[in-house]
PDB file of C-alpha atoms in Angstrom:
ATOM      1  CA  MET A 527      -4.239 -19.547   0.533  1.00 93.00           C
ATOM      2  CA  LYS A 528      -4.741 -18.346   4.112  1.00 96.00           C
ATOM      3  CA  PHE A 529      -2.897 -19.287   7.300  1.00 96.00           C
ATOM      4  CA  LYS A 530      -3.739 -18.823  10.960  1.00 95.00           C
ATOM      5  CA  TYR A 531      -1.569 -19.825  13.892  1.00 94.00           C
ATOM      6  CA  HIS A 532      -3.546 -22.621  15.519  1.00 93.00           C
ATOM      7  CA  HIS A 533      -1.737 -24.496  18.297  1.00 94.00           C
ATOM      8  CA  MET A 534       1.387 -25.450  20.145  1.00 95.00           C
ATOM      9  CA  ASN A 535       1.842 -29.145  20.855  1.00 94.00           C
ATOM     10  CA  LEU A 536       3.702 -29.966  24.059  1.00 95.00           C
ATOM     11  CA  CYS A 537       4.830 -33.560  24.637  1.00 94.00           C
ATOM     12  CA  THR A 538       5.214 -34.998  28.108  1.00 95.00           C
ATOM     13  CA  GLU A 539       5.453 -38.222  30.062  1.00 94.00           C
ATOM     14  CA  ASP A 540       2.609 -37.016  32.335  1.00 94.00           C
ATOM     15  CA  VAL A 541      -0.279 -35.371  30.464  1.00 93.00           C
ATOM     16  CA  GLN A 542      -2.377 -34.704  33.571  1.00 94.00           C
ATOM     17  CA  ARG A 543       0.497 -33.041  35.440  1.00 96.00           C
ATOM     18  CA  LEU A 544       1.415 -30.716  32.558  1.00 95.00           C
ATOM     19  CA  SER A 545      -2.205 -29.938  31.708  1.00 95.00           C
ATOM     20  CA  SER A 546      -2.950 -29.051  35.348  1.00 96.00           C
ATOM     21  CA  PHE A 547       0.089 -26.753  35.414  1.00 96.00           C
ATOM     22  CA  TYR A 548      -1.062 -24.737  32.383  1.00 95.00           C
ATOM     23  CA  LYS A 549      -4.667 -24.592  33.586  1.00 96.00           C
ATOM     24  CA  THR A 550      -3.608 -23.394  37.051  1.00 96.00           C
ATOM     25  CA  ILE A 551      -0.839 -20.957  36.118  1.00 94.00           C
ATOM     26  CA  PHE A 552      -2.391 -19.415  32.990  1.00 95.00           C
ATOM     27  CA  GLY A 553      -6.093 -20.073  33.526  1.00 95.00           C
ATOM     28  CA  LEU A 554      -6.396 -22.123  30.346  1.00 96.00           C
ATOM     29  CA  ASN A 555      -9.676 -23.931  29.753  1.00 93.00           C
ATOM     30  CA  GLN A 556     -10.094 -27.469  28.506  1.00 91.00           C
ATOM     31  CA  LEU A 557     -11.623 -27.913  25.051  1.00 83.00           C
ATOM     32  CA  GLN A 558     -14.174 -30.670  24.715  1.00 72.00           C
ATOM     33  CA  ASP A 559     -16.045 -30.374  21.444  1.00 60.00           C
ATOM     34  CA  GLU A 560     -16.719 -32.305  18.278  1.00 60.00           C
ATOM     35  CA  GLU A 561     -13.745 -30.876  16.382  1.00 56.00           C
ATOM     36  CA  HIS A 562     -11.327 -32.135  19.022  1.00 58.00           C
ATOM     37  CA  GLY A 563     -12.675 -35.666  19.083  1.00 57.00           C
ATOM     38  CA  LEU A 564     -10.149 -38.312  18.239  1.00 57.00           C
ATOM     39  CA  THR A 565     -10.394 -40.097  14.954  1.00 50.00           C
ATOM     40  CA  THR A 566     -13.461 -41.560  13.324  1.00 54.00           C
ATOM     41  CA  GLU A 567     -13.911 -44.298  10.719  1.00 56.00           C
ATOM     42  CA  ASP A 568     -12.589 -42.083   7.881  1.00 57.00           C
ATOM     43  CA  THR A 569      -9.271 -41.425   9.640  1.00 54.00           C
ATOM     44  CA  ALA A 570      -6.475 -43.836   8.780  1.00 53.00           C
ATOM     45  CA  ASN A 571      -3.894 -45.141  11.258  1.00 50.00           C
ATOM     46  CA  ARG A 572      -5.686 -43.847  14.315  1.00 54.00           C
ATOM     47  CA  TYR A 573      -3.671 -41.973  16.918  1.00 60.00           C
ATOM     48  CA  ASP A 574      -4.633 -43.482  20.239  1.00 61.00           C
ATOM     49  CA  GLY A 575      -2.316 -41.614  22.578  1.00 69.00           C
ATOM     50  CA  GLN A 576      -3.368 -39.581  25.571  1.00 81.00           C
ATOM     51  CA  VAL A 577      -4.064 -35.893  24.795  1.00 85.00           C
ATOM     52  CA  GLU A 578      -5.728 -32.895  26.412  1.00 89.00           C
ATOM     53  CA  PHE A 579      -6.743 -29.802  24.465  1.00 90.00           C
ATOM     54  CA  LEU A 580      -6.464 -26.441  26.248  1.00 95.00           C
ATOM     55  CA  THR A 581      -7.087 -22.880  25.098  1.00 93.00           C
ATOM     56  CA  ASP A 582      -6.743 -19.291  26.185  1.00 93.00           C
ATOM     57  CA  GLY A 583      -9.674 -18.448  23.918  1.00 92.00           C
ATOM     58  CA  GLU A 584      -7.446 -17.689  20.922  1.00 92.00           C
ATOM     59  CA  VAL A 585      -4.626 -20.226  20.711  1.00 92.00           C
ATOM     60  CA  GLU A 586      -4.800 -23.915  21.531  1.00 93.00           C
ATOM     61  CA  PHE A 587      -2.311 -25.984  23.497  1.00 94.00           C
ATOM     62  CA  HIS A 588      -2.307 -29.708  22.783  1.00 92.00           C
ATOM     63  CA  ILE A 589      -0.744 -31.639  25.659  1.00 93.00           C
ATOM     64  CA  THR A 590       0.155 -35.112  24.386  1.00 91.00           C
ATOM     65  CA  LYS A 591       1.784 -38.207  25.769  1.00 92.00           C
ATOM     66  CA  LYS A 592       5.341 -38.346  24.425  1.00 93.00           C
ATOM     67  CA  ASP A 593       5.711 -41.203  21.931  1.00 91.00           C
ATOM     68  CA  HIS A 594       9.110 -42.017  20.451  1.00 92.00           C
ATOM     69  CA  THR A 595       7.711 -44.658  18.074  1.00 90.00           C
ATOM     70  CA  THR A 596       5.037 -42.730  16.146  1.00 88.00           C
ATOM     71  CA  ALA A 597       7.185 -42.160  13.048  1.00 91.00           C
ATOM     72  CA  PHE A 598       8.180 -45.841  12.936  1.00 91.00           C
ATOM     73  CA  ARG A 599       4.565 -47.032  13.224  1.00 87.00           C
ATOM     74  CA  MET A 600       3.377 -44.535  10.615  1.00 87.00           C
ATOM     75  CA  ASN A 601       6.358 -45.181   8.310  1.00 92.00           C
ATOM     76  CA  MET A 602       7.071 -41.435   8.240  1.00 94.00           C
ATOM     77  CA  PRO A 603      10.338 -39.470   8.407  1.00 95.00           C
ATOM     78  CA  ILE A 604       9.066 -37.003  11.053  1.00 96.00           C
ATOM     79  CA  ASN A 605       7.728 -37.715  14.547  1.00 95.00           C
ATOM     80  CA  PRO A 606       5.480 -34.859  15.722  1.00 94.00           C
ATOM     81  CA  ILE A 607       4.779 -36.542  19.079  1.00 91.00           C
ATOM     82  CA  GLN A 608       8.359 -36.948  20.265  1.00 92.00           C
ATOM     83  CA  ASN A 609       9.297 -33.380  21.205  1.00 94.00           C
ATOM     84  CA  GLY A 610       6.281 -31.353  20.070  1.00 94.00           C
ATOM     85  CA  HIS A 611       5.569 -28.915  17.280  1.00 95.00           C
ATOM     86  CA  PHE A 612       3.623 -25.791  16.419  1.00 95.00           C
ATOM     87  CA  CYS A 613       0.827 -25.536  13.888  1.00 96.00           C
ATOM     88  CA  PHE A 614      -0.828 -23.315  11.316  1.00 97.00           C
ATOM     89  CA  ARG A 615      -4.294 -23.992   9.885  1.00 95.00           C
ATOM     90  CA  THR A 616      -4.833 -23.406   6.164  1.00 97.00           C
ATOM     91  CA  ASP A 617      -7.760 -23.391   3.782  1.00 97.00           C
ATOM     92  CA  ASP A 618      -5.743 -25.049   0.970  1.00 97.00           C
ATOM     93  CA  ILE A 619      -3.592 -27.990   2.088  1.00 97.00           C
ATOM     94  CA  GLU A 620      -3.039 -29.225  -1.483  1.00 97.00           C
ATOM     95  CA  GLY A 621      -1.871 -25.790  -2.615  1.00 98.00           C
ATOM     96  CA  PHE A 622       0.464 -25.609   0.366  1.00 97.00           C
ATOM     97  CA  LYS A 623       1.937 -29.036  -0.364  1.00 98.00           C
ATOM     98  CA  LYS A 624       2.611 -27.849  -3.918  1.00 98.00           C
ATOM     99  CA  LYS A 625       4.325 -24.725  -2.536  1.00 97.00           C
ATOM    100  CA  LEU A 626       6.622 -26.861  -0.354  1.00 98.00           C
ATOM    101  CA  GLU A 627       7.453 -29.079  -3.332  1.00 98.00           C
ATOM    102  CA  GLU A 628       8.303 -26.026  -5.446  1.00 98.00           C
ATOM    103  CA  GLN A 629      10.709 -24.914  -2.690  1.00 97.00           C
ATOM    104  CA  ASN A 630      12.195 -28.451  -2.410  1.00 98.00           C
ATOM    105  CA  ILE A 631      11.055 -28.717   1.217  1.00 98.00           C
ATOM    106  CA  PRO A 632      10.318 -32.341   2.115  1.00 98.00           C
ATOM    107  CA  TYR A 633       7.286 -33.053   4.275  1.00 98.00           C
ATOM    108  CA  ALA A 634       5.575 -35.990   5.948  1.00 97.00           C
ATOM    109  CA  ASP A 635       2.024 -36.388   4.668  1.00 97.00           C
ATOM    110  CA  TYR A 636       0.150 -37.927   7.606  1.00 94.00           C
ATOM    111  CA  GLY A 637      -3.228 -37.308   5.980  1.00 92.00           C
ATOM    112  CA  LYS A 638      -6.157 -37.802   8.331  1.00 88.00           C
ATOM    113  CA  TRP A 639      -4.635 -39.774  11.191  1.00 83.00           C
ATOM    114  CA  ALA A 640      -5.109 -38.125  14.567  1.00 79.00           C
ATOM    115  CA  LEU A 641      -8.164 -35.893  14.742  1.00 77.00           C
ATOM    116  CA  ALA A 642     -11.439 -36.381  12.926  1.00 76.00           C
ATOM    117  CA  GLY A 643     -11.459 -34.344   9.723  1.00 82.00           C
ATOM    118  CA  TRP A 644      -7.979 -32.838  10.129  1.00 87.00           C
ATOM    119  CA  TYR A 645      -5.629 -33.422   7.171  1.00 94.00           C
ATOM    120  CA  GLN A 646      -2.098 -32.952   8.560  1.00 95.00           C
ATOM    121  CA  ILE A 647       1.384 -32.572   7.140  1.00 97.00           C
ATOM    122  CA  PHE A 648       4.625 -32.005   9.062  1.00 97.00           C
ATOM    123  CA  PHE A 649       7.961 -30.546   7.993  1.00 98.00           C
ATOM    124  CA  TYR A 650      11.077 -28.929   9.458  1.00 97.00           C
ATOM    125  CA  ASP A 651      12.064 -25.282   9.462  1.00 97.00           C
ATOM    126  CA  PRO A 652      15.765 -24.522   8.731  1.00 90.00           C
ATOM    127  CA  ASP A 653      16.645 -24.999  12.422  1.00 91.00           C
ATOM    128  CA  GLY A 654      14.921 -28.382  12.751  1.00 95.00           C
ATOM    129  CA  ASN A 655      11.731 -27.249  14.499  1.00 96.00           C
ATOM    130  CA  ILE A 656       8.714 -29.314  13.484  1.00 97.00           C
ATOM    131  CA  ILE A 657       5.825 -27.416  11.916  1.00 98.00           C
ATOM    132  CA  GLU A 658       2.370 -28.822  11.304  1.00 97.00           C
ATOM    133  CA  VAL A 659       0.010 -27.410   8.698  1.00 97.00           C
ATOM    134  CA  HIS A 660      -3.492 -28.798   8.587  1.00 96.00           C
ATOM    135  CA  GLN A 661      -6.839 -28.247   6.959  1.00 96.00           C
ATOM    136  CA  ILE A 662     -10.146 -29.266   8.463  1.00 91.00           C
ATOM    137  CA  GLY A 663     -13.094 -30.705   6.569  1.00 83.00           C
ATOM    138  CA  VAL A 664     -11.041 -32.374   3.849  1.00 79.00           C
TER     139      VAL A 664
END
């Protein structure tokens, strides 16, 4: 099972304002490719919020519209779009879920809900920070 730090999700009331700040101050570029397209027919419970994807060439920054009701709508215990989260990409999401279960760490299994082909789970670290782990192409 491999892991790679993938992105930081920042939530805001004004996506354009925050995105412009990071592009101007840090020279981040906007990502517009097939992988970052919002959901397709095979993705359940489509996320339809406003989002911009930025990168420094290594790490991504996902600037999303803050949404306090995502967890309620998805019937999940964790809301990754309320205050943000950080993310690791794995090549074995099922193995990782098993590892969390063995450690008695509860997680929210969002499945494929926000980005086409991304299978996502969310859980808390011991200090309450939200962590996403996802696998593409599932």
